[in-house]
Short mmCIF file of C-alpha atoms and ligand atoms in Angstrom, two decimals:
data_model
loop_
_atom_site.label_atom_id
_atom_site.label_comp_id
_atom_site.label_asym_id
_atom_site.label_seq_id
_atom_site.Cartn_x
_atom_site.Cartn_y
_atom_site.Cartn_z
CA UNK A 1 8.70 -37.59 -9.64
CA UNK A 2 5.16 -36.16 -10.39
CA UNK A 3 5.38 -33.10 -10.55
CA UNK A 4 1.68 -32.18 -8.77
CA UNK A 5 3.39 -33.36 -5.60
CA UNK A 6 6.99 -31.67 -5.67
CA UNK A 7 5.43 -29.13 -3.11
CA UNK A 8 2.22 -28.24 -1.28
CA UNK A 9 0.99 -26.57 -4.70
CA UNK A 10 -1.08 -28.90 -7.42
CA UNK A 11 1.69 -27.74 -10.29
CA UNK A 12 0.06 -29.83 -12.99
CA UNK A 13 -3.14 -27.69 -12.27
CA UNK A 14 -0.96 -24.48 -12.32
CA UNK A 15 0.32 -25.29 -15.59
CA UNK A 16 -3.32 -26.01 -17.08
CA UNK A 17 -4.20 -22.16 -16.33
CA UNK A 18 -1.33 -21.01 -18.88
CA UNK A 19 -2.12 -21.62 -22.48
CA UNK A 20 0.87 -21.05 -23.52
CA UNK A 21 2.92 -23.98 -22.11
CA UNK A 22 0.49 -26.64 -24.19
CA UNK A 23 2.80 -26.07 -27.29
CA UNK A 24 5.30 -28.27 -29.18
CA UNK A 25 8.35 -25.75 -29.78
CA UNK A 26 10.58 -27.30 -33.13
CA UNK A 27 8.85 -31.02 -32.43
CA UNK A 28 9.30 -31.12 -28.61
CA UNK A 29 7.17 -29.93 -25.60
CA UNK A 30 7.87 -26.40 -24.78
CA UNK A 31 10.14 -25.77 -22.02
CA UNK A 32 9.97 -22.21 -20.73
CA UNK A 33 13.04 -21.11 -18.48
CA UNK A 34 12.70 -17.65 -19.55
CA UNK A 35 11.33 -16.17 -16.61
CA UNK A 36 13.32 -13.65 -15.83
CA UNK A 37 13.21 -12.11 -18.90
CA UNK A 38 9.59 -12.38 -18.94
CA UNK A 39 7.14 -15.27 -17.32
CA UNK A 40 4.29 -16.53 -19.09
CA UNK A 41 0.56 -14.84 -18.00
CA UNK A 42 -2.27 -17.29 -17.00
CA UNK A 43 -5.16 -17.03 -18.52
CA UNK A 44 -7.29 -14.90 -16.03
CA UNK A 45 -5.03 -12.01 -17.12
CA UNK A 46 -5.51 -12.65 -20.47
CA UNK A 47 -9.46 -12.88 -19.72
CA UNK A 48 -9.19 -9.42 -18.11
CA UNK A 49 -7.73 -8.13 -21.11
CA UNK A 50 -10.45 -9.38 -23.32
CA UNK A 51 -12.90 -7.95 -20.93
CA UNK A 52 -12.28 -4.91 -20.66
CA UNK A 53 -11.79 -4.22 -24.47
CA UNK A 54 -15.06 -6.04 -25.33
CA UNK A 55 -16.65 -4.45 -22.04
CA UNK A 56 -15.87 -1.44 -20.71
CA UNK A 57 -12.83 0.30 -23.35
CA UNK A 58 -12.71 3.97 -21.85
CA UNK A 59 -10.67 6.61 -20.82
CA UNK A 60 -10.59 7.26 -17.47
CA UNK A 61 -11.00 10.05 -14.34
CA UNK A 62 -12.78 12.61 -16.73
CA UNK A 63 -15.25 10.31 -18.04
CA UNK A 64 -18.74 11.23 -16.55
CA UNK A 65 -20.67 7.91 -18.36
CA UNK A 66 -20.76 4.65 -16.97
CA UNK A 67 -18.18 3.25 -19.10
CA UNK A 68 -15.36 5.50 -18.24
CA UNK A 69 -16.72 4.87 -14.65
CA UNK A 70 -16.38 1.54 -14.82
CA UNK A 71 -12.67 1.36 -16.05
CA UNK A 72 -11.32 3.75 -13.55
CA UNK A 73 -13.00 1.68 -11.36
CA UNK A 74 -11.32 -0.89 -12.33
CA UNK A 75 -7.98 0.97 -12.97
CA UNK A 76 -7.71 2.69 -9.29
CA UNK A 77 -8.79 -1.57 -7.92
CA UNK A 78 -5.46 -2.31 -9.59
CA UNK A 79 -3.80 0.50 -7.46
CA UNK A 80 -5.16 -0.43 -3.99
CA UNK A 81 -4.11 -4.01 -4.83
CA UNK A 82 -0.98 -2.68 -5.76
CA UNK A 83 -0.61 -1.15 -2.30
CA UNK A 84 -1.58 -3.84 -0.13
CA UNK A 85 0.44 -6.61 -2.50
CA UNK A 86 3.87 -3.86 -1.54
CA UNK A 87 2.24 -3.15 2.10
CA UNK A 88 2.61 0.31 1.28
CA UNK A 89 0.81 3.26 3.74
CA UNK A 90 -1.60 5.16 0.81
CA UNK A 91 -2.27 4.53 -2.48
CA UNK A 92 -1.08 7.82 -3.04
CA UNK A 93 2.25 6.21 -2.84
CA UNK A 94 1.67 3.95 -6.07
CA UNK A 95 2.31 5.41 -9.56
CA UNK A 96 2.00 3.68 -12.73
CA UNK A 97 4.79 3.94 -15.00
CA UNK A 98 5.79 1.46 -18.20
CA UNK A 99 8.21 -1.20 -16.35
CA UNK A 100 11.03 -0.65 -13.74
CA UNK A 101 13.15 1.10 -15.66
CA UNK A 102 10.82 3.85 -16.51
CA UNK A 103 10.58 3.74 -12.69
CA UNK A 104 14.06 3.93 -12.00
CA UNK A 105 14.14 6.97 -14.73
CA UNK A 106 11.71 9.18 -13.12
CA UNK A 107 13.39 8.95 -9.99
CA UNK A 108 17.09 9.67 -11.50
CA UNK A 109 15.25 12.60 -13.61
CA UNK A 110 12.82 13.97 -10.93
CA UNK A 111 14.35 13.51 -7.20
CA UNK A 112 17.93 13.37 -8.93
CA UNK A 113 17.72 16.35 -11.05
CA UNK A 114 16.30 18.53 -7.96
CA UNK A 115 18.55 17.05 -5.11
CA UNK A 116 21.76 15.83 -6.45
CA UNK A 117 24.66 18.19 -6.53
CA UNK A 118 27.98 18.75 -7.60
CA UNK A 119 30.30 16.55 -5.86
CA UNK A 120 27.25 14.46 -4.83
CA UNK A 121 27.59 10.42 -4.57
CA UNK A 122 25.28 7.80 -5.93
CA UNK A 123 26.34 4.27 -5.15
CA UNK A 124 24.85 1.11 -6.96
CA UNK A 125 25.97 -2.07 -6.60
CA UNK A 126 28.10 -4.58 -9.52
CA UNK A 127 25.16 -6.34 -9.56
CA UNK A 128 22.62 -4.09 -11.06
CA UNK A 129 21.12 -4.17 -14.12
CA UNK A 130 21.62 -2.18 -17.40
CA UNK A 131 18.36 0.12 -16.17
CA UNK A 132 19.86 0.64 -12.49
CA UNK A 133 23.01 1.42 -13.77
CA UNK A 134 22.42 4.09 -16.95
CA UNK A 135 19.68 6.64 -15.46
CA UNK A 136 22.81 7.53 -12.38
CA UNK A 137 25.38 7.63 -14.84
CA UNK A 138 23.23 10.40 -17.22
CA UNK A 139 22.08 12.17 -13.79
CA UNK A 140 25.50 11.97 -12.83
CA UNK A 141 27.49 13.09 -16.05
CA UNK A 142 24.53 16.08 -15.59
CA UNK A 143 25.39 17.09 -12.49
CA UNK A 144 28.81 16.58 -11.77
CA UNK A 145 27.81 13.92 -9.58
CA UNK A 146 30.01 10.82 -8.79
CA UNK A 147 28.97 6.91 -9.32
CA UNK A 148 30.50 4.61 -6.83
CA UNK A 149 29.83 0.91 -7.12
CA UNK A 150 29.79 -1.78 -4.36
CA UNK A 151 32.00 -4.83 -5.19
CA UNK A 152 30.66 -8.30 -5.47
CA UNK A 153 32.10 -11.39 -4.30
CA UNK A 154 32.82 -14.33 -6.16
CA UNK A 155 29.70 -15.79 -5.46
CA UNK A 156 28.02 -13.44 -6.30
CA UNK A 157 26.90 -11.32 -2.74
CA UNK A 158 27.05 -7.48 -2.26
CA UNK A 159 29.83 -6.66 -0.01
CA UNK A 160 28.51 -5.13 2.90
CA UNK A 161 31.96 -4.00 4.35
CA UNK A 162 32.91 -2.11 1.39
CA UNK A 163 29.40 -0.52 1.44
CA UNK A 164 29.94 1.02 4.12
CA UNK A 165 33.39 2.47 3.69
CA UNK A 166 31.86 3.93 0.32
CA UNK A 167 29.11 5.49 2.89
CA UNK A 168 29.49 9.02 3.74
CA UNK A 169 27.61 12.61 3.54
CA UNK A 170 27.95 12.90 0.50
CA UNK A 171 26.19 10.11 -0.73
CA UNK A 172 22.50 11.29 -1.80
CA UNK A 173 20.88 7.96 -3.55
CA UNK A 174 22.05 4.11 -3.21
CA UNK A 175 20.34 2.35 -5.65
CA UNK A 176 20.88 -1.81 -5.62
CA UNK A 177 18.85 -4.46 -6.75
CA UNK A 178 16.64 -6.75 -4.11
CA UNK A 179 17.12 -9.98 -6.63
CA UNK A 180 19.57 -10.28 -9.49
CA UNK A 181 18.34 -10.77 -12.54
CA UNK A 182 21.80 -12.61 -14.16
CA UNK A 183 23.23 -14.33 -10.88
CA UNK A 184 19.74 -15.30 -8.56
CA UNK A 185 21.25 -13.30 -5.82
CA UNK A 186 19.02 -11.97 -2.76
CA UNK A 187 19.98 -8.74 -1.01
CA UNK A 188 20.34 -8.16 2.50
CA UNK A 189 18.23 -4.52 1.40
CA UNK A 190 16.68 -4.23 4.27
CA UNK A 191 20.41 -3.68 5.55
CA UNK A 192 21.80 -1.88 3.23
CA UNK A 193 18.27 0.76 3.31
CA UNK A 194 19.25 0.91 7.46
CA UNK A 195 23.04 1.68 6.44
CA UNK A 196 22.23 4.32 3.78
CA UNK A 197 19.35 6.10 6.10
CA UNK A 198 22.50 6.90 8.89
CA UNK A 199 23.85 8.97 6.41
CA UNK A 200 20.73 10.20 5.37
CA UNK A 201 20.56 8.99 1.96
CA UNK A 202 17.80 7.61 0.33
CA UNK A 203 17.28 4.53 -1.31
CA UNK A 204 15.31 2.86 -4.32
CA UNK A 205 15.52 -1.16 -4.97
CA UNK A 206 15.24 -2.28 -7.93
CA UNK A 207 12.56 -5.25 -7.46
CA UNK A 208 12.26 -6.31 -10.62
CA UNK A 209 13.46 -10.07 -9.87
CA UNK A 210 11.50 -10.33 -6.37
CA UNK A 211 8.07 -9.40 -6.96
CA UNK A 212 7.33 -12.41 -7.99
CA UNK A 213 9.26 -14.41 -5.63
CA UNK A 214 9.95 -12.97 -2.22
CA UNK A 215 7.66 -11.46 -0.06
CA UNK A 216 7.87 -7.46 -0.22
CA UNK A 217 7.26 -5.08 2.66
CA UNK A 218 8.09 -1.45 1.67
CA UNK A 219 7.23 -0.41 4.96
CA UNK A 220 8.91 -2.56 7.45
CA UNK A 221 11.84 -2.06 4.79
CA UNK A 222 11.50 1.45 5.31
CA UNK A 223 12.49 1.71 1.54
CA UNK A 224 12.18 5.06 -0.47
CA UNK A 225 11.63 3.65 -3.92
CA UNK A 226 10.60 0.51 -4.46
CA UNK A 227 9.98 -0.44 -8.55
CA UNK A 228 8.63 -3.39 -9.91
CA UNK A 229 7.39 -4.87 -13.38
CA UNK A 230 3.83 -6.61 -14.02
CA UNK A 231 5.45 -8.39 -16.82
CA UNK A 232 7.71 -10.46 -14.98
CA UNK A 233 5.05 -11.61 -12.32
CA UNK A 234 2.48 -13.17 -14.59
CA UNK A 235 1.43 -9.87 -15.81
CA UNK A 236 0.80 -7.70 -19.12
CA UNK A 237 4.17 -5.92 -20.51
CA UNK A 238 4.17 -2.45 -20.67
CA UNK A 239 2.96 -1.61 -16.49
CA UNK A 240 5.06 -0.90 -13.83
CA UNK A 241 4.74 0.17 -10.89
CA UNK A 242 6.82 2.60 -8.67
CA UNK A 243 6.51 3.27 -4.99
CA UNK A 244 7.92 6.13 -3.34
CA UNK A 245 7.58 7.51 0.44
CA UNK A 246 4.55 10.47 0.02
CA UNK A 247 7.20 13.04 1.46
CA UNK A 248 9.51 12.07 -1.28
CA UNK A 249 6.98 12.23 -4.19
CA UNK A 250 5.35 15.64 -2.53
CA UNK A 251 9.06 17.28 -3.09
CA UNK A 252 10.17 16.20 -6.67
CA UNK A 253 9.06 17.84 -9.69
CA UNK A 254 6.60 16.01 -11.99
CA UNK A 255 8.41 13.82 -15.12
CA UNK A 256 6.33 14.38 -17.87
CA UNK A 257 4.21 17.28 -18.71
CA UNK A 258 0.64 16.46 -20.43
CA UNK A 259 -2.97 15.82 -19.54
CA UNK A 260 -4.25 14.10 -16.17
CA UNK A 261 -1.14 15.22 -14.14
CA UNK A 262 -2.42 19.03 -14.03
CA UNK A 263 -4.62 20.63 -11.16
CA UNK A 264 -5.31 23.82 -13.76
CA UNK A 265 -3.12 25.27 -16.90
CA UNK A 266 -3.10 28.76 -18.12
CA UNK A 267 -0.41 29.72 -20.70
CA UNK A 268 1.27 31.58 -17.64
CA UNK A 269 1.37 28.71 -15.35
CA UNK A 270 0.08 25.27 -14.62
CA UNK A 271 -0.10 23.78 -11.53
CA UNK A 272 0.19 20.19 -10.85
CA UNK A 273 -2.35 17.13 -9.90
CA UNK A 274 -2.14 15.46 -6.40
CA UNK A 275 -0.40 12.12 -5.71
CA UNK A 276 -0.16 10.03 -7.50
CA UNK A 277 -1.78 11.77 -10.95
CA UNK A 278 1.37 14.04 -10.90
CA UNK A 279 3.45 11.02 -12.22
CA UNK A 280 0.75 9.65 -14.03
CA UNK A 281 0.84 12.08 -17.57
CA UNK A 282 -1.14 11.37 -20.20
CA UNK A 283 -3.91 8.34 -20.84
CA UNK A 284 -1.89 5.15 -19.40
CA UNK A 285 -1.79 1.80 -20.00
CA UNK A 286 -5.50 1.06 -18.57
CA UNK A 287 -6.09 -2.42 -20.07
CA UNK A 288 -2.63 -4.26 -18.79
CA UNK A 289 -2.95 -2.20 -15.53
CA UNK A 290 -6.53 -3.91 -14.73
CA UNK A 291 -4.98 -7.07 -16.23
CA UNK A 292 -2.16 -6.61 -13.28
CA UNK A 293 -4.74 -6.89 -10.67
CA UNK A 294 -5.26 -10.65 -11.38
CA UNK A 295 -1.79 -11.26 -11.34
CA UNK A 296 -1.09 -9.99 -8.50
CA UNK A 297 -4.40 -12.18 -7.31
CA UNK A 298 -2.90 -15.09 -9.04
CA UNK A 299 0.34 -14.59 -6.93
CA UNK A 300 -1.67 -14.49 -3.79
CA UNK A 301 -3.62 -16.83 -4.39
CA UNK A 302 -0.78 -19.71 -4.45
CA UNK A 303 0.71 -17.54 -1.39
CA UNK A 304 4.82 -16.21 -2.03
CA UNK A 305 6.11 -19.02 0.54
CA UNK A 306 4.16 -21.73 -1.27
CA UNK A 307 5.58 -20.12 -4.46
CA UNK A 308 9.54 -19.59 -3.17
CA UNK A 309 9.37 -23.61 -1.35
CA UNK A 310 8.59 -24.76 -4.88
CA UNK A 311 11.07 -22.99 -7.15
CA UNK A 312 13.71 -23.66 -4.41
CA UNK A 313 13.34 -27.08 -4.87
CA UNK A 314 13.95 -26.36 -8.42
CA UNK A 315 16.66 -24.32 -8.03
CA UNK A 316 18.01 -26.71 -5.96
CA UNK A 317 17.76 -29.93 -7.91
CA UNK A 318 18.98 -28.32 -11.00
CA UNK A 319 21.66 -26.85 -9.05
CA UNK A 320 22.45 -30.21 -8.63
CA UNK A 321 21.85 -31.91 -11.60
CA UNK A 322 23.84 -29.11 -13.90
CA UNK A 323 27.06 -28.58 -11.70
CA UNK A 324 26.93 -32.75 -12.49
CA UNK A 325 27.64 -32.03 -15.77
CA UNK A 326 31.62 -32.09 -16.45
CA UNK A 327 33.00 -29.23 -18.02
CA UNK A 328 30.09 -26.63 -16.14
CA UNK A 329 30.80 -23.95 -13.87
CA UNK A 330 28.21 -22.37 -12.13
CA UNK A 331 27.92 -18.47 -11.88
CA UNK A 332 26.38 -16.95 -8.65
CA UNK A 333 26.59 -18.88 -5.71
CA UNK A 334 24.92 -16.82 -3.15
CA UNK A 335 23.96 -18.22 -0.40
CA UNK A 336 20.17 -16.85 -0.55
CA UNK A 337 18.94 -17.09 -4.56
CA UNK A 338 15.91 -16.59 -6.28
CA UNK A 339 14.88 -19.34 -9.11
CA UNK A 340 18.14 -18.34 -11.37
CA UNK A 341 20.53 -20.66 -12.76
CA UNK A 342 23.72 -19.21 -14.66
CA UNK A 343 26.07 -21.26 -16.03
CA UNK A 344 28.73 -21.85 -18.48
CA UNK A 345 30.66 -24.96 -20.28
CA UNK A 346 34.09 -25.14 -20.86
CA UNK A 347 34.71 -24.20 -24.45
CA UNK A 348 31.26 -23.99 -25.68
CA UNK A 349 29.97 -20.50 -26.34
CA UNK A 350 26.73 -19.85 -24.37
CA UNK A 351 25.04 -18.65 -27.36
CA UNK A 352 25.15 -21.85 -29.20
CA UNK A 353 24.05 -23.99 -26.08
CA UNK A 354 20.87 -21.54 -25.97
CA UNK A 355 20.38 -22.18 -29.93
CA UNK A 356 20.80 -25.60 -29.82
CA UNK A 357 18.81 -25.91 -26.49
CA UNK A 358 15.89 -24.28 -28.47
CA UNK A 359 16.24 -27.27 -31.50
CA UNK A 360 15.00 -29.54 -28.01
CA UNK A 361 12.24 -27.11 -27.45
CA UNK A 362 13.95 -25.26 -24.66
CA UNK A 363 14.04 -21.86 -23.73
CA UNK A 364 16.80 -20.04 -22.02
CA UNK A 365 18.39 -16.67 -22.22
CA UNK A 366 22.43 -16.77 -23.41
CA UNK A 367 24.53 -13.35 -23.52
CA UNK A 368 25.07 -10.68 -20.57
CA UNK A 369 21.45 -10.23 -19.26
CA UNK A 370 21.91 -6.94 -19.20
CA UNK A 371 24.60 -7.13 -17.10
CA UNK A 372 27.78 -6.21 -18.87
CA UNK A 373 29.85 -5.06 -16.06
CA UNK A 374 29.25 -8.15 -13.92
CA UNK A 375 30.34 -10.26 -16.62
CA UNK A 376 33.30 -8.28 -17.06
CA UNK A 377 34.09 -9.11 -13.35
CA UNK A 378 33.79 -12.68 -13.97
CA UNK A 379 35.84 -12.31 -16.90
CA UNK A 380 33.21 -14.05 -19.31
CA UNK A 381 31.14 -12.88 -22.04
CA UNK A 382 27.79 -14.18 -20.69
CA UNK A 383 26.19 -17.14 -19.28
CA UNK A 384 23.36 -19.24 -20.30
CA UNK A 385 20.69 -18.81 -17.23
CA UNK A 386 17.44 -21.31 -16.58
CA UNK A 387 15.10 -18.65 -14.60
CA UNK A 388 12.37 -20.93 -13.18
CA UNK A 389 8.57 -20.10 -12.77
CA UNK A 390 6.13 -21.41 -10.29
CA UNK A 391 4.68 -23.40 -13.55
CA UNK A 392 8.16 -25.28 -13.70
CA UNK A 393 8.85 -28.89 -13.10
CA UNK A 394 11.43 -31.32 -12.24
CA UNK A 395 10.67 -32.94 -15.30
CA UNK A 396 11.46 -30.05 -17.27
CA UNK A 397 15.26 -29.89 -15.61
CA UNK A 398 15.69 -33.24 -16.82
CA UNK A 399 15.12 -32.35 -19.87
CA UNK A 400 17.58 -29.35 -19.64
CA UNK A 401 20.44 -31.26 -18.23
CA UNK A 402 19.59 -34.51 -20.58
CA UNK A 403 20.12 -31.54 -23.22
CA UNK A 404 23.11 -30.40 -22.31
CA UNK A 405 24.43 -33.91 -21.98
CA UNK A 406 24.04 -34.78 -25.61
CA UNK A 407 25.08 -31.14 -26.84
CA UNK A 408 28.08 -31.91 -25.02
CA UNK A 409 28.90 -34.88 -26.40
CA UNK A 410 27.65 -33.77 -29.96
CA UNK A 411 30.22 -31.14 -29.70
CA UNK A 412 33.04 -32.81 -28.12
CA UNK A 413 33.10 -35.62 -31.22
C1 PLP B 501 16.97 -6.56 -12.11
C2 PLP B 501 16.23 -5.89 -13.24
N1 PLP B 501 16.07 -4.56 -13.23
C3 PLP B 501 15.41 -3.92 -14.20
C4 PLP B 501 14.88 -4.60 -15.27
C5 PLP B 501 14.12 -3.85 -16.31
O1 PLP B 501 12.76 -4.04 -16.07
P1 PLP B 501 11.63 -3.61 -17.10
O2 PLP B 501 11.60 -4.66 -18.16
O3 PLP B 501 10.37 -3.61 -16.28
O4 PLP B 501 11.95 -2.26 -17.60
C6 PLP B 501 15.04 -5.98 -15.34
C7 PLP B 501 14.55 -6.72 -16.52
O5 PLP B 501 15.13 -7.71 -16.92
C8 PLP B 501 15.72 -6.64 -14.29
O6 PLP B 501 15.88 -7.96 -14.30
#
């Protein structure tokens, strides 16, 4: 099938915007099914880059000359995209950070150091990631503090039944992932936010895998903390972003201490910048935050739905085409999934299926993902998982599962 006509969106035009895909990776035409680790940035972002260090390189807010006007400017555009791309009230609501798990950290160190208690409860779910998982269990080794986790199913969905039997007034923060990175699997989170609120807790979701898929409404989600990551949604590494309710942010503590998140200092006392400069300490990452903004164009640009119809259809046909394949199980079988394939073959250790993959010029992502105690669940080591971008093509899956085929049948001589 062509692949400029697999949805309403001109693909093969898409693809021309990256520079990266054009490549021949060991001999073969790259194949990038990375993208939950990281997706690939088109080439406006990596224009804005180059603008503003050949342009308009400054530091910004104190700046009184034209160039340090220019790149807040610039840097505070970012924000107010930010805040209409999330729907969220004020831009006072958007801080910067390094990548969701810096986001997740200041929230475990700030809100969790000054409101969780001994005997508190912080429930996460068996599907979270390595960064939703670690920042409770320090806050709650600090404070005598209990983690409870939410079971999974088999195929991979949150349990909403034991959820609430783990509910109760003790439970401060529930903390649970809107996509999973290792499995695909979509949240009910607007749900599980209304479930936590009757007992008052509050709740941060971990968007890392839905920014760039599924259409995000902190508000009518009535979400606390919401954290996502430029870098896997066409954007620069190294920018985050996290968004928490203006009440919330007013009452925690800053995280880090430094310049540009201080109102005045004296060696007696300092008192601390308004939102959102209280989170924001020290000079940040300027450059990949006004790169962000034309990511998050790019995004809207193609539109989310036009974006999610396309990678369904890929997640469906490879769905397909792989779970073909004798000897393949399939890991996560959610009903609602974002563009993530997991997988493993019988006898065949992931990690040599990703090496040998790569010989063909084909990138996946082999091991836990980050994931260790989901794997545990499914009793396997790790999976090999095909993440698709908007970029992606039928084409490419046939490649994949033509791939696997032959290492297959390479193996099995
Ligand atoms: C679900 C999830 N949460 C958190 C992270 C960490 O995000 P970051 O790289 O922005 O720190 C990832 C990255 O893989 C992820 O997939």
């Amino acid at each position: 099938m062509n692949a400029t006509v697999q949805s309403g969106l001109d693909i093969s035009g898409i693809r021309k915007l990256f520079p990266v895909l054009h490549q021949q990776v060991n001999g073969k035409p790259l194949v990038y099914f990375d993208n939950a680790a990281t997706s690939q940035k088109p080439g406006r972002v990596i224009d804005s880059l180059k603008q503003y260090y050949e342009g308009y390189n400054a530091n910004i807010h104190r700046g009184i000359h034209t160039l340090a006007e220019k790149a807040t400017r610039a840097y505070e555009e970012t924000r107010e995209v930010t805040r209409q791309f999330l729907h969220a009230g004020s831009t006072e609501e958007i801080i910067f950070t390094r990548g969701v798990t810096e986001s997740i950290n200041l929230v475990a160190s700030t809100y969790g150091r000054s409101f969780v208690n001994a005997g508190d409860e912080i429930i996460i779910s068996a599907l979270e990631h390595h960064s939703n998982i670690v920042p409770w269990q320090m806050l709650c080794e600090e404070k005598k503090a209990k983690l409870k986790v939410i079971p999974v199913t088999d195929a991979g969905e949150i349990d909403i039944d034991a959820f609430r039997q783990l509910l109760s007034d003790r439970t401060k923060i529930v903390a649970v992932n809107h996509a999973s990175n290792s499995l695909g699997t979509i949240n009910p989170v607007k749900e599980i936010i209304r479930l936590a609120h009757q007992w008052s807790a509050v709740v941060l979701i971990d968007g890392a895998q839905a920014a760039a898929h599924l259409p995000i409404d902190v508000t009518d989600l009535d979400a606390d903390f919401y954290c996502i990551s430029s870098h896997k949604m066409y954007g620069p590494t190294g920018v985050g972003v996290l968004y928490g309710k203006k009440a919330l942010l007013e009452k925690m503590p800053p995280y880090m201490g430094g310049g540009e998140m201080i109102k005045e200092v004296t060696f007696e006392k300092t008192t601390f910048n308004d939102l959102p400069y209280k989170f924001e300490a020290g000079t940040p990452n300027i450059a990949d935050v006004v790169a962000f903004k034309e990511a998050i164009h790019f995004i809207n640009e193609l539109g989310k739905q036009n974006i999610a119809k396309h990678e369904n259809e890929l997640l469906a046909y490879a769905t397909e085409k792989v779970s073909a394949i004798p000897g393949v199980r399939i890991i996560g079988t959610a009903r609602e999934k974002v563009s993530v394939l997991s997988f493993i073959i019988d006898g065949i250790h992931p990690f040599d299926i990703g090496q040998m993959l790569d010989t063909r010029g084909i990138a996946v992502r082999t091991g836990h993902h980050c994931t260790q105690p989901l794997m545990d669940q499914f009793k396997i080591e790790g999976t090999v998982r095909a993440s698709f971008a908007v970029y992606n093509t039928k084409e490419e899956i046939d490649a994949l599962v033509e791939g696997l085929r032959r290492i297959i049948n390479f193996l099995s001589k």
